Amino acid sequence: CMVCGDRELTTESDTKRFLLGAEGVLPFAADWDYRVGFAQATSESSSEVGSGYHYWQPFADLINNGTLNPFSLTQTPAAIQALNAISARGVKLYGGKFTMEQSDAVISGPIFKLPGGTAMAAIGLDMRTEKYKFNGDERPIDQRPVILLAPFDDPNALSGVKRDVKAVYAELLLPITKTLEGTLAVRRDEYDGFGGTTNPKVSGLWKP
């Protein structure tokens, strides 16, 4: 449809992030430090129809009754007026919201002496909740005239789902000698709906 003009969609997104944290020295162990934090982030978007989209049945009627020639850039004033009257501009296509809430804490400090220096340890945990919501066509079912070529996405609509992720980890830094350093670490993650995974790490660093 040449005279229909460019098909345009407008998407607006609103993103927010909040972060609160604290760090310091543990009151019961002056050599150990702590760090804790909480964060919340949200991203919300919505898309709506702009120019170039028209309701299908009235559009077909305009062609069938000879009012509109979709292959021509030259139209009668009556055709332009009729085309504007069946514009779908402003119809909300879909929208969605993603929210993530995350908290973490870690403590670290010395544990014993080695020939190369003091062995250091760190223990931490990390928890987050991810929430997803995606809207399809929100018009009442009995008030959904078809919009020609509009990319509605009803099959992917989600009324609201969430996933929790939990993790705990520990790391040990070992200065074995003045030139040789070792690291031992392990992390355990648990995902709702997927299960868990444990990942160890052993590494060494030699500095001549």
mmCIF file of C-alpha atoms in Angstrom:
data_model
loop_
_atom_site.group_PDB
_atom_site.id
_atom_site.type_symbol
_atom_site.label_atom_id
_atom_site.label_comp_id
_atom_site.label_asym_id
_atom_site.label_seq_id
_atom_site.Cartn_x
_atom_site.Cartn_y
_atom_site.Cartn_z
ATOM 1 C CA CYS A 1 0.000 0.000 0.000
ATOM 2 C CA MET A 2 1.968 2.964 -1.323
ATOM 3 C CA VAL A 3 -0.374 5.616 0.019
ATOM 4 C CA CYS A 4 -0.483 4.006 3.495
ATOM 5 C CA GLY A 5 2.991 5.385 4.211
ATOM 6 C CA ASP A 6 5.827 3.942 6.264
ATOM 7 C CA ARG A 7 4.890 1.437 8.942
ATOM 8 C CA GLU A 8 6.058 2.814 12.267
ATOM 9 C CA LEU A 9 6.092 1.405 15.786
ATOM 10 C CA THR A 10 6.869 3.368 18.933
ATOM 11 C CA THR A 11 8.527 1.700 21.893
ATOM 12 C CA GLU A 12 9.023 3.407 25.247
ATOM 13 C CA SER A 13 11.261 1.939 27.936
ATOM 14 C CA ASP A 14 11.629 2.927 31.577
ATOM 15 C CA THR A 15 14.640 1.592 33.477
ATOM 16 C CA LYS A 16 15.326 2.010 37.187
ATOM 17 C CA ARG A 17 18.108 0.764 39.449
ATOM 18 C CA PHE A 18 18.486 0.968 43.220
ATOM 19 C CA LEU A 19 21.606 -0.091 45.110
ATOM 20 C CA LEU A 20 22.368 -0.173 48.833
ATOM 21 C CA GLY A 21 25.657 -1.439 50.224
ATOM 22 C CA ALA A 22 27.871 -1.460 53.294
ATOM 23 C CA GLU A 23 31.407 -2.553 54.033
ATOM 24 C CA GLY A 24 33.715 -2.519 57.006
ATOM 25 C CA VAL A 25 35.516 -4.596 59.624
ATOM 26 C CA LEU A 26 33.793 -7.453 61.443
ATOM 27 C CA PRO A 27 33.255 -6.466 65.091
ATOM 28 C CA PHE A 28 34.193 -9.918 66.387
ATOM 29 C CA ALA A 29 37.245 -10.376 64.141
ATOM 30 C CA ALA A 30 39.214 -7.198 63.569
ATOM 31 C CA ASP A 31 41.380 -8.782 60.856
ATOM 32 C CA TRP A 32 38.344 -9.721 58.744
ATOM 33 C CA ASP A 33 36.397 -7.453 56.414
ATOM 34 C CA TYR A 34 32.805 -7.704 55.283
ATOM 35 C CA ARG A 35 30.850 -6.373 52.334
ATOM 36 C CA VAL A 36 27.079 -6.659 51.871
ATOM 37 C CA GLY A 37 24.765 -5.259 49.264
ATOM 38 C CA PHE A 38 21.229 -5.227 47.925
ATOM 39 C CA ALA A 39 20.161 -4.122 44.468
ATOM 40 C CA GLN A 40 16.914 -3.933 42.559
ATOM 41 C CA ALA A 41 16.671 -3.225 38.855
ATOM 42 C CA THR A 42 13.563 -2.967 36.675
ATOM 43 C CA SER A 43 13.073 -2.474 32.968
ATOM 44 C CA GLU A 44 9.588 -1.873 31.594
ATOM 45 C CA SER A 45 8.711 -1.353 27.936
ATOM 46 C CA SER A 46 5.630 -0.982 25.792
ATOM 47 C CA SER A 47 5.150 -0.778 22.028
ATOM 48 C CA GLU A 48 2.279 0.702 20.107
ATOM 49 C CA VAL A 49 1.217 1.067 16.509
ATOM 50 C CA GLY A 50 2.128 4.253 14.681
ATOM 51 C CA SER A 51 1.502 5.269 11.087
ATOM 52 C CA GLY A 52 1.132 2.858 8.176
ATOM 53 C CA TYR A 53 -1.122 0.306 9.923
ATOM 54 C CA HIS A 54 -4.821 -0.096 9.178
ATOM 55 C CA TYR A 55 -7.629 -2.415 10.163
ATOM 56 C CA TRP A 56 -7.739 -5.244 7.655
ATOM 57 C CA GLN A 57 -11.447 -5.703 6.910
ATOM 58 C CA PRO A 58 -12.292 -2.010 6.343
ATOM 59 C CA PHE A 59 -9.107 -1.731 4.280
ATOM 60 C CA ALA A 60 -10.172 -4.645 2.071
ATOM 61 C CA ASP A 61 -13.632 -3.084 1.711
ATOM 62 C CA LEU A 62 -12.094 0.173 0.440
ATOM 63 C CA ILE A 63 -10.244 -1.775 -2.242
ATOM 64 C CA ASN A 64 -13.208 -3.951 -3.172
ATOM 65 C CA ASN A 65 -15.605 -1.022 -3.567
ATOM 66 C CA GLY A 66 -13.095 0.929 -5.657
ATOM 67 C CA THR A 67 -12.526 3.763 -3.183
ATOM 68 C CA LEU A 68 -8.816 2.984 -2.769
ATOM 69 C CA ASN A 69 -6.150 1.910 -5.254
ATOM 70 C CA PRO A 70 -3.330 0.587 -3.028
ATOM 71 C CA PHE A 71 -0.815 0.618 -5.897
ATOM 72 C CA SER A 72 -1.110 4.325 -6.640
ATOM 73 C CA LEU A 73 0.293 7.385 -4.881
ATOM 74 C CA THR A 74 -2.513 9.469 -6.345
ATOM 75 C CA GLN A 75 -5.750 9.147 -4.387
ATOM 76 C CA THR A 76 -8.985 11.048 -4.184
ATOM 77 C CA PRO A 77 -9.673 13.158 -1.065
ATOM 78 C CA ALA A 78 -12.434 10.685 -0.198
ATOM 79 C CA ALA A 79 -9.955 7.785 -0.314
ATOM 80 C CA ILE A 80 -7.466 9.609 1.917
ATOM 81 C CA GLN A 81 -10.202 10.482 4.397
ATOM 82 C CA ALA A 82 -11.477 6.897 4.436
ATOM 83 C CA LEU A 83 -7.944 5.533 4.884
ATOM 84 C CA ASN A 84 -7.276 7.859 7.828
ATOM 85 C CA ALA A 85 -10.552 6.772 9.417
ATOM 86 C CA ILE A 86 -9.413 3.132 9.642
ATOM 87 C CA SER A 87 -5.911 3.836 10.956
ATOM 88 C CA ALA A 88 -4.849 1.653 13.883
ATOM 89 C CA ARG A 89 -2.517 4.299 15.299
ATOM 90 C CA GLY A 90 -2.288 4.148 19.092
ATOM 91 C CA VAL A 91 -3.166 0.471 19.545
ATOM 92 C CA LYS A 92 -0.840 -1.126 22.111
ATOM 93 C CA LEU A 93 0.978 -4.056 20.554
ATOM 94 C CA TYR A 94 2.651 -5.553 23.612
ATOM 95 C CA GLY A 95 4.640 -4.659 26.692
ATOM 96 C CA GLY A 96 6.779 -6.296 29.286
ATOM 97 C CA LYS A 97 8.577 -5.880 32.579
ATOM 98 C CA PHE A 98 11.740 -7.451 33.928
ATOM 99 C CA THR A 99 12.681 -7.150 37.593
ATOM 100 C CA MET A 100 15.816 -8.412 39.294
ATOM 101 C CA GLU A 101 16.401 -8.315 43.037
ATOM 102 C CA GLN A 102 19.866 -9.301 44.175
ATOM 103 C CA SER A 103 21.627 -9.530 47.541
ATOM 104 C CA ASP A 104 25.181 -10.591 48.244
ATOM 105 C CA ALA A 105 27.571 -10.807 51.155
ATOM 106 C CA VAL A 106 31.236 -11.720 51.487
ATOM 107 C CA ILE A 107 33.730 -11.865 54.334
ATOM 108 C CA SER A 108 37.487 -12.118 53.876
ATOM 109 C CA GLY A 109 40.560 -12.174 56.035
ATOM 110 C CA PRO A 110 43.754 -13.961 57.119
ATOM 111 C CA ILE A 111 43.692 -17.501 58.475
ATOM 112 C CA PHE A 112 47.278 -18.772 58.991
ATOM 113 C CA LYS A 113 50.901 -18.126 58.123
ATOM 114 C CA LEU A 114 52.877 -19.777 55.335
ATOM 115 C CA PRO A 115 56.505 -19.382 54.261
ATOM 116 C CA GLY A 116 55.472 -16.940 51.564
ATOM 117 C CA GLY A 117 53.145 -14.859 53.733
ATOM 118 C CA THR A 118 49.662 -14.985 55.202
ATOM 119 C CA ALA A 119 47.022 -17.268 53.715
ATOM 120 C CA MET A 120 43.791 -15.387 52.959
ATOM 121 C CA ALA A 121 40.261 -16.738 52.737
ATOM 122 C CA ALA A 122 36.974 -15.402 51.413
ATOM 123 C CA ILE A 123 33.469 -16.817 51.840
ATOM 124 C CA GLY A 124 30.419 -15.374 50.173
ATOM 125 C CA LEU A 125 26.865 -15.887 49.044
ATOM 126 C CA ASP A 126 24.798 -14.439 46.251
ATOM 127 C CA MET A 127 21.021 -14.613 45.857
ATOM 128 C CA ARG A 128 18.827 -13.121 43.193
ATOM 129 C CA THR A 129 15.260 -13.320 41.976
ATOM 130 C CA GLU A 130 14.412 -12.647 38.330
ATOM 131 C CA LYS A 131 10.820 -11.821 37.408
ATOM 132 C CA TYR A 132 9.469 -11.686 33.859
ATOM 133 C CA LYS A 133 6.148 -10.482 32.471
ATOM 134 C CA PHE A 134 5.224 -10.077 28.814
ATOM 135 C CA ASN A 135 1.869 -8.879 27.503
ATOM 136 C CA GLY A 136 0.277 -9.962 24.267
ATOM 137 C CA ASP A 137 -2.707 -8.242 22.698
ATOM 138 C CA GLU A 138 -4.473 -6.632 25.660
ATOM 139 C CA ARG A 139 -7.611 -5.657 23.801
ATOM 140 C CA PRO A 140 -10.752 -7.539 24.848
ATOM 141 C CA ILE A 141 -11.080 -10.757 22.844
ATOM 142 C CA ASP A 142 -14.358 -9.628 21.277
ATOM 143 C CA GLN A 143 -12.804 -6.266 20.278
ATOM 144 C CA ARG A 144 -9.762 -7.305 18.299
ATOM 145 C CA PRO A 145 -10.212 -6.402 14.664
ATOM 146 C CA VAL A 146 -7.218 -7.592 12.657
ATOM 147 C CA ILE A 147 -4.568 -4.960 11.927
ATOM 148 C CA LEU A 148 -2.860 -5.595 8.599
ATOM 149 C CA LEU A 149 0.776 -6.750 9.108
ATOM 150 C CA ALA A 150 0.923 -5.674 12.764
ATOM 151 C CA PRO A 151 3.471 -7.861 14.612
ATOM 152 C CA PHE A 152 1.452 -8.961 17.615
ATOM 153 C CA ASP A 153 3.254 -11.517 19.774
ATOM 154 C CA ASP A 154 0.526 -13.337 21.690
ATOM 155 C CA PRO A 155 2.233 -16.787 21.672
ATOM 156 C CA ASN A 156 5.024 -15.439 23.880
ATOM 157 C CA ALA A 157 2.785 -13.746 26.454
ATOM 158 C CA LEU A 158 3.658 -14.468 30.093
ATOM 159 C CA SER A 159 1.327 -13.464 32.911
ATOM 160 C CA GLY A 160 4.252 -13.501 35.313
ATOM 161 C CA VAL A 161 7.051 -15.976 36.008
ATOM 162 C CA LYS A 162 10.087 -15.859 38.246
ATOM 163 C CA ARG A 163 13.320 -17.705 38.859
ATOM 164 C CA ASP A 164 15.439 -17.833 42.003
ATOM 165 C CA VAL A 165 19.194 -18.253 41.804
ATOM 166 C CA LYS A 166 21.315 -18.995 44.873
ATOM 167 C CA ALA A 167 25.060 -19.344 45.108
ATOM 168 C CA VAL A 168 27.701 -19.868 47.773
ATOM 169 C CA TYR A 169 31.427 -19.753 47.207
ATOM 170 C CA ALA A 170 34.760 -19.902 48.994
ATOM 171 C CA GLU A 171 38.302 -19.046 47.958
ATOM 172 C CA LEU A 172 41.674 -19.657 49.566
ATOM 173 C CA LEU A 173 44.841 -17.808 48.572
ATOM 174 C CA LEU A 174 48.031 -19.649 49.576
ATOM 175 C CA PRO A 175 51.431 -17.888 49.363
ATOM 176 C CA ILE A 176 53.423 -21.120 49.481
ATOM 177 C CA THR A 177 56.776 -19.384 48.973
ATOM 178 C CA LYS A 178 57.884 -15.882 48.059
ATOM 179 C CA THR A 179 57.645 -16.815 44.364
ATOM 180 C CA LEU A 180 54.883 -19.458 44.320
ATOM 181 C CA GLU A 181 51.229 -18.763 45.029
ATOM 182 C CA GLY A 182 48.289 -21.171 44.907
ATOM 183 C CA THR A 183 44.545 -20.626 44.798
ATOM 184 C CA LEU A 184 41.772 -23.038 45.734
ATOM 185 C CA ALA A 185 38.155 -22.090 45.104
ATOM 186 C CA VAL A 186 34.727 -23.653 44.784
ATOM 187 C CA ARG A 187 31.298 -22.272 43.861
ATOM 188 C CA ARG A 188 27.871 -23.877 44.092
ATOM 189 C CA ASP A 189 24.921 -22.451 42.097
ATOM 190 C CA GLU A 190 21.259 -23.487 42.300
ATOM 191 C CA TYR A 191 18.781 -22.447 39.585
ATOM 192 C CA ASP A 192 15.022 -22.900 39.887
ATOM 193 C CA GLY A 193 13.857 -25.223 37.155
ATOM 194 C CA PHE A 194 17.377 -26.122 36.007
ATOM 195 C CA GLY A 195 19.124 -27.664 38.988
ATOM 196 C CA GLY A 196 22.534 -26.941 40.405
ATOM 197 C CA THR A 197 26.178 -26.960 39.466
ATOM 198 C CA THR A 198 29.357 -27.102 41.516
ATOM 199 C CA ASN A 199 32.512 -25.626 39.997
ATOM 200 C CA PRO A 200 35.922 -26.028 41.634
ATOM 201 C CA LYS A 201 39.077 -24.167 40.676
ATOM 202 C CA VAL A 202 42.739 -24.902 41.363
ATOM 203 C CA SER A 203 45.389 -22.532 40.057
ATOM 204 C CA GLY A 204 48.972 -21.542 40.661
ATOM 205 C CA LEU A 205 51.115 -18.512 39.981
ATOM 206 C CA TRP A 206 54.911 -18.594 39.842
ATOM 207 C CA LYS A 207 56.868 -15.340 39.728
ATOM 208 C CA PRO A 208 60.603 -15.769 39.096
#
